[in-house]
PDB file of C-alpha atoms in Angstrom:
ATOM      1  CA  UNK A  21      -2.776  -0.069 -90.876  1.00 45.00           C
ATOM      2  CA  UNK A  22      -5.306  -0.770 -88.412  1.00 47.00           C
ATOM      3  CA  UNK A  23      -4.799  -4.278 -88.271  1.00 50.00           C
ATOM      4  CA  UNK A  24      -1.642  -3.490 -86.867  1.00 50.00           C
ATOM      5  CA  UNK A  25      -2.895  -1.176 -84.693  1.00 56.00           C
ATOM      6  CA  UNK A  26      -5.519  -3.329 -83.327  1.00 57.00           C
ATOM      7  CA  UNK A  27      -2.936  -6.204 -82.805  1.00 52.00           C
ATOM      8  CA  UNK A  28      -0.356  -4.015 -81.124  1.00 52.00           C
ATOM      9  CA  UNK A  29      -2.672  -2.551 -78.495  1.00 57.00           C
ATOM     10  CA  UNK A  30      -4.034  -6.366 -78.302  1.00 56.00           C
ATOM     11  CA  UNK A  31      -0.333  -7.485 -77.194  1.00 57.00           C
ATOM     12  CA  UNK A  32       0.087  -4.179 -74.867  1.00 56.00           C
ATOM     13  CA  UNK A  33      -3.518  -5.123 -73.164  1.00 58.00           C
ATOM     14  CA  UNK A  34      -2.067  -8.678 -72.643  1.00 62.00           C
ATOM     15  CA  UNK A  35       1.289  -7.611 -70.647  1.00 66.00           C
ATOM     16  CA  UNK A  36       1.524  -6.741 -67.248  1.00 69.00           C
ATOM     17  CA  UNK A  37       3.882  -6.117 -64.470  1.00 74.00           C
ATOM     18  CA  UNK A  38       2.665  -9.140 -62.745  1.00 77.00           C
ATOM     19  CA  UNK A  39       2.731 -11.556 -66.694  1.00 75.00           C
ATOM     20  CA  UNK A  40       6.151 -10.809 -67.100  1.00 79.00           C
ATOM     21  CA  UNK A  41       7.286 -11.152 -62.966  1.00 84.00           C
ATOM     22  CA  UNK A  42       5.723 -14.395 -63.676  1.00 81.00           C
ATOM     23  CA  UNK A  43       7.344 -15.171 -66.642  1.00 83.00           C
ATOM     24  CA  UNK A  44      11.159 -13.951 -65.162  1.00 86.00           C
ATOM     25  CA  UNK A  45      10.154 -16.563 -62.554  1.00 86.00           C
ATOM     26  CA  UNK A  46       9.463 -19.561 -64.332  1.00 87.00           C
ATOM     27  CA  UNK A  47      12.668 -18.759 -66.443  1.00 87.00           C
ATOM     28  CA  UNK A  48      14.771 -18.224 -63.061  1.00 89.00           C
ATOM     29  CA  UNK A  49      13.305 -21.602 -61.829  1.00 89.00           C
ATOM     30  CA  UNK A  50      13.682 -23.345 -65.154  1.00 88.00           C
ATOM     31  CA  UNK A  51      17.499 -22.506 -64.831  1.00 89.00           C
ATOM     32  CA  UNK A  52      18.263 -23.213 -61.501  1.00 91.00           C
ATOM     33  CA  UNK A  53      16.710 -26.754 -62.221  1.00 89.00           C
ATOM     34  CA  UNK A  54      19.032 -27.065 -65.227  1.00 88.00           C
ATOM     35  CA  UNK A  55      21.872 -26.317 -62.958  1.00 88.00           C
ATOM     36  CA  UNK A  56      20.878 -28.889 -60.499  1.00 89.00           C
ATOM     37  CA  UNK A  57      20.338 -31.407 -62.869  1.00 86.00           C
ATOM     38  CA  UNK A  58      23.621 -30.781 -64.376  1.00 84.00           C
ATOM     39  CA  UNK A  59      25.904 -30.848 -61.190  1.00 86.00           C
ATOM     40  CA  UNK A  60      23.796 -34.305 -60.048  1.00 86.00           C
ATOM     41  CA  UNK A  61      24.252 -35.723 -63.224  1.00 83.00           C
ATOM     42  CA  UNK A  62      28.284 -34.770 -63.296  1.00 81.00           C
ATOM     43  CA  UNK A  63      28.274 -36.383 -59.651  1.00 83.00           C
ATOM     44  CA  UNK A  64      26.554 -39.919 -60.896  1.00 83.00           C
ATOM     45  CA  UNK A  65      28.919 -39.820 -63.706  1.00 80.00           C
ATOM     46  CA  UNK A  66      31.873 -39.951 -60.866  1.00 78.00           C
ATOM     47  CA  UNK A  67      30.242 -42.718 -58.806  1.00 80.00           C
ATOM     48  CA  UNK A  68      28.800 -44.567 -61.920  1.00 78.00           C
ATOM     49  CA  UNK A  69      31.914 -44.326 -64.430  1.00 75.00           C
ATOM     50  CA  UNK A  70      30.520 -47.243 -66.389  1.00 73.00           C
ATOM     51  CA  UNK A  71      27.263 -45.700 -66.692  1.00 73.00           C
ATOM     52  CA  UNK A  72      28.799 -42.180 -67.845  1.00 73.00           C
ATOM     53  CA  UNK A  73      27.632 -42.173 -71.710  1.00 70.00           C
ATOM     54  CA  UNK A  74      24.181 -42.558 -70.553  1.00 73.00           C
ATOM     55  CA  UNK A  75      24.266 -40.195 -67.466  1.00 75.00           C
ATOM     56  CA  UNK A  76      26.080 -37.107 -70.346  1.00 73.00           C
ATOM     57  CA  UNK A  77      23.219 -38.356 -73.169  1.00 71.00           C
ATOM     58  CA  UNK A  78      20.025 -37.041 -70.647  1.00 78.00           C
ATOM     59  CA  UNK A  79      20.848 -33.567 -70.218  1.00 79.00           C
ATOM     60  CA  UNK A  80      20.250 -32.499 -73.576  1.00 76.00           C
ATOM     61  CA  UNK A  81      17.076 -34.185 -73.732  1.00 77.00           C
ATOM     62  CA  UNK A  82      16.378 -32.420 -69.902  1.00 83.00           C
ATOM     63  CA  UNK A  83      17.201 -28.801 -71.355  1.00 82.00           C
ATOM     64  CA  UNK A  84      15.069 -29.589 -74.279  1.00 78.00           C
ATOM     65  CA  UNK A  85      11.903 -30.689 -72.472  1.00 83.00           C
ATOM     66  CA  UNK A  86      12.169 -27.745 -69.812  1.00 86.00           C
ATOM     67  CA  UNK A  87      12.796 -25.125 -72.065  1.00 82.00           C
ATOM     68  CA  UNK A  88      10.004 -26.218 -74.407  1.00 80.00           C
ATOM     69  CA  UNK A  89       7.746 -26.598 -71.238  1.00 84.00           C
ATOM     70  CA  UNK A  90       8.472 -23.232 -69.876  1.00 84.00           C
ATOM     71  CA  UNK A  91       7.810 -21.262 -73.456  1.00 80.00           C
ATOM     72  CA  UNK A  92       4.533 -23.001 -73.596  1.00 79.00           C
ATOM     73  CA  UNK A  93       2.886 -22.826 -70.338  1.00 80.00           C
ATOM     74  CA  UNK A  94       4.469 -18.850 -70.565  1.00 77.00           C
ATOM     75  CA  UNK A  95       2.120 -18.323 -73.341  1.00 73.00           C
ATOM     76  CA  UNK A  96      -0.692 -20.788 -72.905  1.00 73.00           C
ATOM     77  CA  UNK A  97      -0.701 -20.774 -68.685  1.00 71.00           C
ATOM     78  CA  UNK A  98       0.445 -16.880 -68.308  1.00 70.00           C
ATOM     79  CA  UNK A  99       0.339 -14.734 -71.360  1.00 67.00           C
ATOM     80  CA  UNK A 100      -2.982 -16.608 -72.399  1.00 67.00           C
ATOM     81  CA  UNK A 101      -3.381 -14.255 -75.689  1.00 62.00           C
ATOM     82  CA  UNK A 102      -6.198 -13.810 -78.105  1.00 58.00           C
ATOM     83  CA  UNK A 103      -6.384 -16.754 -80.984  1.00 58.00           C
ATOM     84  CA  UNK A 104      -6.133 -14.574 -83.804  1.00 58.00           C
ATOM     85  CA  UNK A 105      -3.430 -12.556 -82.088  1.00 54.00           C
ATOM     86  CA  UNK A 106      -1.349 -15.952 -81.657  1.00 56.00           C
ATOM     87  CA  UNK A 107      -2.346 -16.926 -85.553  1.00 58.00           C
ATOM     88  CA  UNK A 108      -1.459 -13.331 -86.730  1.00 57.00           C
ATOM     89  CA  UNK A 109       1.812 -13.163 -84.722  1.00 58.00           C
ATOM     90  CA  UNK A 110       3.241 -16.163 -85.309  1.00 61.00           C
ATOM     91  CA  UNK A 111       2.657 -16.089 -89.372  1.00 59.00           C
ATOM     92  CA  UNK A 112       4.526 -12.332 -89.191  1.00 58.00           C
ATOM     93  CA  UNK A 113       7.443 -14.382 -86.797  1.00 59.00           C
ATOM     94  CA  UNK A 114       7.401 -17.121 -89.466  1.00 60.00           C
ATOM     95  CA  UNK A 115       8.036 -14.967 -92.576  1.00 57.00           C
ATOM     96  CA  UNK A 116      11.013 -12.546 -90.469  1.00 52.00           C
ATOM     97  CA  UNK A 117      12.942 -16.075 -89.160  1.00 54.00           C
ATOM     98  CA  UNK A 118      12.651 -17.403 -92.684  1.00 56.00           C
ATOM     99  CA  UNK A 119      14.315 -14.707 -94.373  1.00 50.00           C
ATOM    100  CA  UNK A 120      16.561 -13.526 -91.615  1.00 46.00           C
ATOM    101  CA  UNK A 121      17.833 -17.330 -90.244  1.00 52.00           C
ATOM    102  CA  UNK A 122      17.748 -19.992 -92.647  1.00 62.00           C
ATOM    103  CA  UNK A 123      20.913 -21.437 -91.613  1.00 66.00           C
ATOM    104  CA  UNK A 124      20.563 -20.991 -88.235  1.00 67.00           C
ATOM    105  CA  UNK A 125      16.920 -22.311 -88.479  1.00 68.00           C
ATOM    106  CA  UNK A 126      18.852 -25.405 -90.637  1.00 73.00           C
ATOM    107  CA  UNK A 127      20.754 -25.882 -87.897  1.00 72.00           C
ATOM    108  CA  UNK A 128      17.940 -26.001 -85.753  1.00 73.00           C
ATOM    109  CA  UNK A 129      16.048 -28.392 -87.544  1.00 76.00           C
ATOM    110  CA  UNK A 130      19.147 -30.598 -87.689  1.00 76.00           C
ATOM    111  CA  UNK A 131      19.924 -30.797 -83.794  1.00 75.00           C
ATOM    112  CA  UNK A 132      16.314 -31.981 -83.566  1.00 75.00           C
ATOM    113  CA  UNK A 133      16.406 -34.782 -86.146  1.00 77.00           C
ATOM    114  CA  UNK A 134      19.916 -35.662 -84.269  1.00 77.00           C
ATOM    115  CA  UNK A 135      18.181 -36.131 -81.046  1.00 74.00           C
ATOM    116  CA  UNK A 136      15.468 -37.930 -82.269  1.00 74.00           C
ATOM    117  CA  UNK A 137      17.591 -40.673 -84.909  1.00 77.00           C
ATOM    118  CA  UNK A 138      21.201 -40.080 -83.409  1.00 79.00           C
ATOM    119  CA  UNK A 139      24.272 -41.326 -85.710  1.00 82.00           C
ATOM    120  CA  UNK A 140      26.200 -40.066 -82.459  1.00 85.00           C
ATOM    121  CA  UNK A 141      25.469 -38.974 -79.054  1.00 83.00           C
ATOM    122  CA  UNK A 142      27.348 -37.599 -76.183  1.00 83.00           C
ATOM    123  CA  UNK A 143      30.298 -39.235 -75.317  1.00 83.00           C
ATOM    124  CA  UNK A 144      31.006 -40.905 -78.297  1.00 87.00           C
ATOM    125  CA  UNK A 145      34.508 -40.830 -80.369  1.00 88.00           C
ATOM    126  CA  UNK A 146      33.186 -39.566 -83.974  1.00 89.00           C
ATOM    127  CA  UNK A 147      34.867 -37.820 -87.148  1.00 88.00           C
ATOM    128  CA  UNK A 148      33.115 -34.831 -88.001  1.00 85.00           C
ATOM    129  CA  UNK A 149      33.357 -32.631 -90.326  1.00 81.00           C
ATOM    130  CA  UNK A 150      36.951 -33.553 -90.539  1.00 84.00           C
ATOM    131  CA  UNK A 151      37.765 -33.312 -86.788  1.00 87.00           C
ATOM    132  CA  UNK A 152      38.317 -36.168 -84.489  1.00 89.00           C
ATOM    133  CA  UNK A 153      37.094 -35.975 -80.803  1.00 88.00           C
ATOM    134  CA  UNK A 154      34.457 -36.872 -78.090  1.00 88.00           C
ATOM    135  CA  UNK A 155      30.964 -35.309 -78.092  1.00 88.00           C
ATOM    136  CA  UNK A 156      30.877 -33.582 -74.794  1.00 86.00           C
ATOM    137  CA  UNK A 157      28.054 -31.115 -75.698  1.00 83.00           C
ATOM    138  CA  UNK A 158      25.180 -31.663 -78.404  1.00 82.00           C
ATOM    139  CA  UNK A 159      22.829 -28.511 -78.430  1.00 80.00           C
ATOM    140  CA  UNK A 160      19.790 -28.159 -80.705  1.00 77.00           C
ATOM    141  CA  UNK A 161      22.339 -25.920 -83.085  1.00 82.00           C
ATOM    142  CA  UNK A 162      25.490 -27.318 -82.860  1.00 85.00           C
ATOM    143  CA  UNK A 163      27.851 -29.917 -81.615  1.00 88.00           C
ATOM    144  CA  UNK A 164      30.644 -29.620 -79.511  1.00 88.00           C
ATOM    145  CA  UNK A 165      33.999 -31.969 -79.717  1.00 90.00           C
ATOM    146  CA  UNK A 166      36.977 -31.874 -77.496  1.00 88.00           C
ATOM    147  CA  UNK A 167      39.851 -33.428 -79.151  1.00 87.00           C
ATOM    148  CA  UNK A 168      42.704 -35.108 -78.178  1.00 85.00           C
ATOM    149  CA  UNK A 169      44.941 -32.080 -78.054  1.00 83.00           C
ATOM    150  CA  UNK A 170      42.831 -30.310 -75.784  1.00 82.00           C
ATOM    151  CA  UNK A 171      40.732 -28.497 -78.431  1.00 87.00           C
ATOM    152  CA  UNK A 172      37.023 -27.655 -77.758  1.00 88.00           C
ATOM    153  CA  UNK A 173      35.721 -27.690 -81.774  1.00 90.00           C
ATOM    154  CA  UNK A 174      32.340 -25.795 -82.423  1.00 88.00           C
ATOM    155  CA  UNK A 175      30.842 -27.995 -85.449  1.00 88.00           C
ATOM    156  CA  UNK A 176      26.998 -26.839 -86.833  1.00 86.00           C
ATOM    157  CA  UNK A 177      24.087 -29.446 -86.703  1.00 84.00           C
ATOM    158  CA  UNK A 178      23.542 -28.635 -90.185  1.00 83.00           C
ATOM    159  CA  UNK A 179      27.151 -29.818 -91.359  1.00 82.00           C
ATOM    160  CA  UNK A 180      26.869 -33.287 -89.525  1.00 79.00           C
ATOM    161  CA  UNK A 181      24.011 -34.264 -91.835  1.00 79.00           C
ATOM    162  CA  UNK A 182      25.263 -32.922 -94.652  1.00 80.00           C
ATOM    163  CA  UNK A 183      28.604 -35.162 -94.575  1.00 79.00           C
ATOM    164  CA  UNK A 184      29.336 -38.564 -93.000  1.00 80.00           C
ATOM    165  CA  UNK A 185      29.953 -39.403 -89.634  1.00 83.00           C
ATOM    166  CA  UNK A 186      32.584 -41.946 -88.204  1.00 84.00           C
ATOM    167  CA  UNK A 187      31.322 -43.170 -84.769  1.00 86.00           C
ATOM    168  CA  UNK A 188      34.512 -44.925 -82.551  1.00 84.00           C
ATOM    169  CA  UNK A 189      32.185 -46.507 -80.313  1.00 82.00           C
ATOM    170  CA  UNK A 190      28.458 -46.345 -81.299  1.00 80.00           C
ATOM    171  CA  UNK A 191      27.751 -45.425 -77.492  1.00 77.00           C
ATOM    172  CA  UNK A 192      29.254 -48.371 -75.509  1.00 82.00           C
ATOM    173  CA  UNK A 193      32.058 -46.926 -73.278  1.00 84.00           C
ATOM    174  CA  UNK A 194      34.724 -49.387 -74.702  1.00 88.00           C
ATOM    175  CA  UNK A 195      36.319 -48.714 -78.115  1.00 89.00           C
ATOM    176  CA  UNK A 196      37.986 -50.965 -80.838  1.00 90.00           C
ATOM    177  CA  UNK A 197      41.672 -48.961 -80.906  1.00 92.00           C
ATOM    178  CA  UNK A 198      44.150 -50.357 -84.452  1.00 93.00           C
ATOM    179  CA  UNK A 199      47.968 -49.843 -84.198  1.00 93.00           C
ATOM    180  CA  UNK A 200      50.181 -51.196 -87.035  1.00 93.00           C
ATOM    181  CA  UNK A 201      54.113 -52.000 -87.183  1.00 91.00           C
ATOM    182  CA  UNK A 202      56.344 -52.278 -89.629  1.00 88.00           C
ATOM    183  CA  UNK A 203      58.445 -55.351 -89.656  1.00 87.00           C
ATOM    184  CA  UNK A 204      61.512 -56.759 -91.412  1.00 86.00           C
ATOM    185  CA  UNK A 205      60.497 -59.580 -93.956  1.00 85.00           C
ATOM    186  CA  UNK A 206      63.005 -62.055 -92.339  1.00 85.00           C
ATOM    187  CA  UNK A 207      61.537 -62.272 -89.161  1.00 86.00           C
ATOM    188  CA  UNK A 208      59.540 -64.769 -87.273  1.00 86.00           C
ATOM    189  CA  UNK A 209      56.192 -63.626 -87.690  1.00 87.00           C
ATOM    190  CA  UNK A 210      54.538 -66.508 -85.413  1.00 90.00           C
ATOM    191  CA  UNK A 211      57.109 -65.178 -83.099  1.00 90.00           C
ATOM    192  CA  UNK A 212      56.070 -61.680 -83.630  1.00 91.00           C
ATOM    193  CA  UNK A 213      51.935 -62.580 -83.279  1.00 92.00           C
ATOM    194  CA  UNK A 214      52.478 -64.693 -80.352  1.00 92.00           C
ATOM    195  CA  UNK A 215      54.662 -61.385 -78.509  1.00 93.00           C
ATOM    196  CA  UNK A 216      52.071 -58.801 -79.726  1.00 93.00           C
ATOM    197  CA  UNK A 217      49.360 -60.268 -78.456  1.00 93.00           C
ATOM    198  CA  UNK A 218      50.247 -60.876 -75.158  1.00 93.00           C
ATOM    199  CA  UNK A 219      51.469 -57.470 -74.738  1.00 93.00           C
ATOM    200  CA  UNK A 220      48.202 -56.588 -75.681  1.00 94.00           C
ATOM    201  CA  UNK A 221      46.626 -58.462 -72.968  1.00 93.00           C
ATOM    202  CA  UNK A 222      49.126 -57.099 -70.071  1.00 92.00           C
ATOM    203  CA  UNK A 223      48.212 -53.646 -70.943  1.00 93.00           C
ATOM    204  CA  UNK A 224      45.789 -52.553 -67.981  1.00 93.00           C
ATOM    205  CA  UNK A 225      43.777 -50.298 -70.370  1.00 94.00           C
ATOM    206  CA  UNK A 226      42.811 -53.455 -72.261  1.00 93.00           C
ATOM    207  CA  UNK A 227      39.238 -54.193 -72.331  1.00 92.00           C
ATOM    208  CA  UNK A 228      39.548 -58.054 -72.176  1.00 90.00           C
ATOM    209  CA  UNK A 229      36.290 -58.846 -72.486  1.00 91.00           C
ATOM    210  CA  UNK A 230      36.415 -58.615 -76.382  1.00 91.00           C
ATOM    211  CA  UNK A 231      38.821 -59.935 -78.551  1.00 92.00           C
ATOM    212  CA  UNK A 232      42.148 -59.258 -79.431  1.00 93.00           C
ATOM    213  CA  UNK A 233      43.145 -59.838 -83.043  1.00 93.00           C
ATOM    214  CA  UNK A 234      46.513 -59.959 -84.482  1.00 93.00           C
ATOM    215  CA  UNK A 235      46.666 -59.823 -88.186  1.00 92.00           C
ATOM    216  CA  UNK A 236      50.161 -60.201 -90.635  1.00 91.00           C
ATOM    217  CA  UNK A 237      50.167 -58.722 -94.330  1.00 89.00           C
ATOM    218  CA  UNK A 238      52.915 -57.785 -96.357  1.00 85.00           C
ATOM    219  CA  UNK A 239      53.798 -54.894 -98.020  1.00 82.00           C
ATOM    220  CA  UNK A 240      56.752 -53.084-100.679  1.00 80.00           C
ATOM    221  CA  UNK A 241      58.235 -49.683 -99.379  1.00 76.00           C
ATOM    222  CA  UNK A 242      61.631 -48.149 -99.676  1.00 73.00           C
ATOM    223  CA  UNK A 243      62.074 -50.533-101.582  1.00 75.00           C
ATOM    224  CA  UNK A 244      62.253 -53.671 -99.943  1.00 81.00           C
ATOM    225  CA  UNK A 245      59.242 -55.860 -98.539  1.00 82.00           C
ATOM    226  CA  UNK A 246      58.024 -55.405 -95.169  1.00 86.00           C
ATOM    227  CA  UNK A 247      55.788 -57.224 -92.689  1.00 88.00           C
ATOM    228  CA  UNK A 248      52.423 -55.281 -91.742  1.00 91.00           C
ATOM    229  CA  UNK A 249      51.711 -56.605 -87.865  1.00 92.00           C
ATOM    230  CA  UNK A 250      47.828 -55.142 -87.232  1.00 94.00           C
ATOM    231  CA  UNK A 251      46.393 -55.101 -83.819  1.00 94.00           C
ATOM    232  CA  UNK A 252      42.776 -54.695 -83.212  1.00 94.00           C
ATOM    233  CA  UNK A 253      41.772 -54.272 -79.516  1.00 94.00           C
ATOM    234  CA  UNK A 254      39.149 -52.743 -77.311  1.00 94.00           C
ATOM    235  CA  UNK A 255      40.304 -50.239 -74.821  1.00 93.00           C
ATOM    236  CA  UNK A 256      38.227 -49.854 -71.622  1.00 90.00           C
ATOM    237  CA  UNK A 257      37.442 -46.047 -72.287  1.00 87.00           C
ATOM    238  CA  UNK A 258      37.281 -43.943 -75.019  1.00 87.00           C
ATOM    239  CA  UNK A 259      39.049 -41.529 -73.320  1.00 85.00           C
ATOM    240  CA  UNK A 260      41.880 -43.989 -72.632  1.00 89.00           C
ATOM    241  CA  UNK A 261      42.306 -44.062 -76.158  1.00 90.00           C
ATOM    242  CA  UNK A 262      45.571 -42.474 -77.316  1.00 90.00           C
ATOM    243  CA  UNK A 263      47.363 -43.720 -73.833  1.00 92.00           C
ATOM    244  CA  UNK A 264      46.022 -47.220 -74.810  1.00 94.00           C
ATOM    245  CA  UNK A 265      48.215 -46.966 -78.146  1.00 93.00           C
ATOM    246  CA  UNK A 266      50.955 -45.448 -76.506  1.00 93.00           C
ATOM    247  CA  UNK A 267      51.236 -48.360 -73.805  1.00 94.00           C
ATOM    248  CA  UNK A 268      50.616 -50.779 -76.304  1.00 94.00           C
ATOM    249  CA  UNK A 269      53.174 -49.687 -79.058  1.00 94.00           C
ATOM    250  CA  UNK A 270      56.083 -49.227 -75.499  1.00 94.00           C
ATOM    251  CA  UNK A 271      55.062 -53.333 -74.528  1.00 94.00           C
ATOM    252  CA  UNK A 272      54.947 -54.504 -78.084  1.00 93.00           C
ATOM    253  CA  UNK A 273      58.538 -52.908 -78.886  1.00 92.00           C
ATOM    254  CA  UNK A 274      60.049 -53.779 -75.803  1.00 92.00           C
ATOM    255  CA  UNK A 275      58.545 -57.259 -76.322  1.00 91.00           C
ATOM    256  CA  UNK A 276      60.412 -57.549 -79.823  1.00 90.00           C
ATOM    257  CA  UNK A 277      63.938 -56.027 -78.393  1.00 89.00           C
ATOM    258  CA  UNK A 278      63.991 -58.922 -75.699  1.00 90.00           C
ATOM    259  CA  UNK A 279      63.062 -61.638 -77.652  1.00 86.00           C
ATOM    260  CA  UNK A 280      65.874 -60.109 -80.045  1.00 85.00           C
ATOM    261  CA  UNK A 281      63.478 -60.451 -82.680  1.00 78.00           C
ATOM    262  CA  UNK A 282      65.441 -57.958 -85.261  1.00 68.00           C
ATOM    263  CA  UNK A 283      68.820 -59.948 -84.712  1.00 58.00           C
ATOM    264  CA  UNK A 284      71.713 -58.256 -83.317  1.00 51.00           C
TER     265      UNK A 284
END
């Protein structure tokens, strides 16, 4: 009982109108910096397009540097407590946050190990835990994905080491996109390559810098045997994505239909 009583008039004697003006400040000016860097990072990312994975991946690592500068020159710089007060305070902190938090203190623990060995940073086109979408926020808790209906999915840190990850684009800005069709056996499937791939290439989403493959298999549904026609290309942007598919499944059809490729 007097321990406590000694160590609660110890952290009394150590705060003062002035400590914690001084602390508010550093806070204020901590935040205003994040702002700044945020809005002059947004505005590279709209003169630098090609350069936009990189400009999105150094905020978090910003925030996580300021923030962890600010708490410790607050205590160390401004607070400046006793040794055994800091020893005796944080073992009491330790023991409450482990029994009151141990999945948010997982989750914790995982956004750290994420920034430090990432199997996916921001801006990236991953799978996680069963949603599809681009990292446009990683935090040290959780991960935030906007998929391609417009939904902003909240997924914890602690989930996307638990399960496995599927990373589009492994943080290069272009993306390797697959689209299949379904073919009539009969047909002429040099005929069919030849169209499909230059479609591909007149697409202006294309990324034509890599290649584009064009791959025939076969296949038995509804009872009858079908062509498979597989293309793999790279589209420019991940964001490009699903209109990349869309304008390359319009070309390829229309591409078949004029070259009468069904038969009449």
């Amino acid at each position: 009982m007097e321990d406590s009583r000694n160590a609660l008039q110890a952290i009394l004697a150590m705060i003062s109108l002035e400590k914690i003006l001084a602390v508010f400040i550093i806070c204020a000016v901590a935040w205003l910096f994040l702002v700044f860097a945020q809005f002059s990072l947004a505005k590279l990312t709209l003169k630098l397009p090609k350069h936009r994975l990189l400009l999105n991946r150094l905020y978090p690592f910003i925030r996580l540097f300021t923030w962890g500068g600010v708490i410790m020159y607050a205590i160390i710089g401004i607070l400046n407590p006793h040794e055994n007060l800091v020893l005796a305070v944080i073992g009491s902190i330790s023991i409450v946050i482990g029994l009151a938090t141990q999945e948010p203190a997982k989750n914790l623990i995982a956004g750290f190990i994420i920034m430090l060995n990432p199997p996916y940073r921001v801006g990236d086109m991953v799978t996680l835990a069963g949603h599809y979408g681009e990292v446009i926020k990683l935090e040290w808790s959780v991960t935030w994905l906007r998929t391609f209906d417009d939904n902003t999915v909240m997924v914890p840190n602690a989930e996307a080491l638990k399960t496995a990850v599927s990373n589009s684009n492994s943080g290069a800005l272009d993306e390797m996109v697959v689209i299949n069709f379904c073919l009539p056996i009969h047909i002429d499937h040099q005929t069919a390559i030849a169209l499909a791939k230059e479609a591909t290439q007149c697409s202006p989403y294309t990324f034509l810098n890599k290649p584009i493959k064009v791959m025939i298999s076969s296949d038995f549904r509804f009872g009858e045997h079908l062509l498979l026609l597989t293309i793999k290309a790279y589209v420019m942007d991940v964001r490009l994505e699903r209109k990349f598919s869309s304008d390359i499944n319009i070309r390829v059809l229309n591409a078949f239909k004029q070259a009468r490729l069904y038969g009449e």
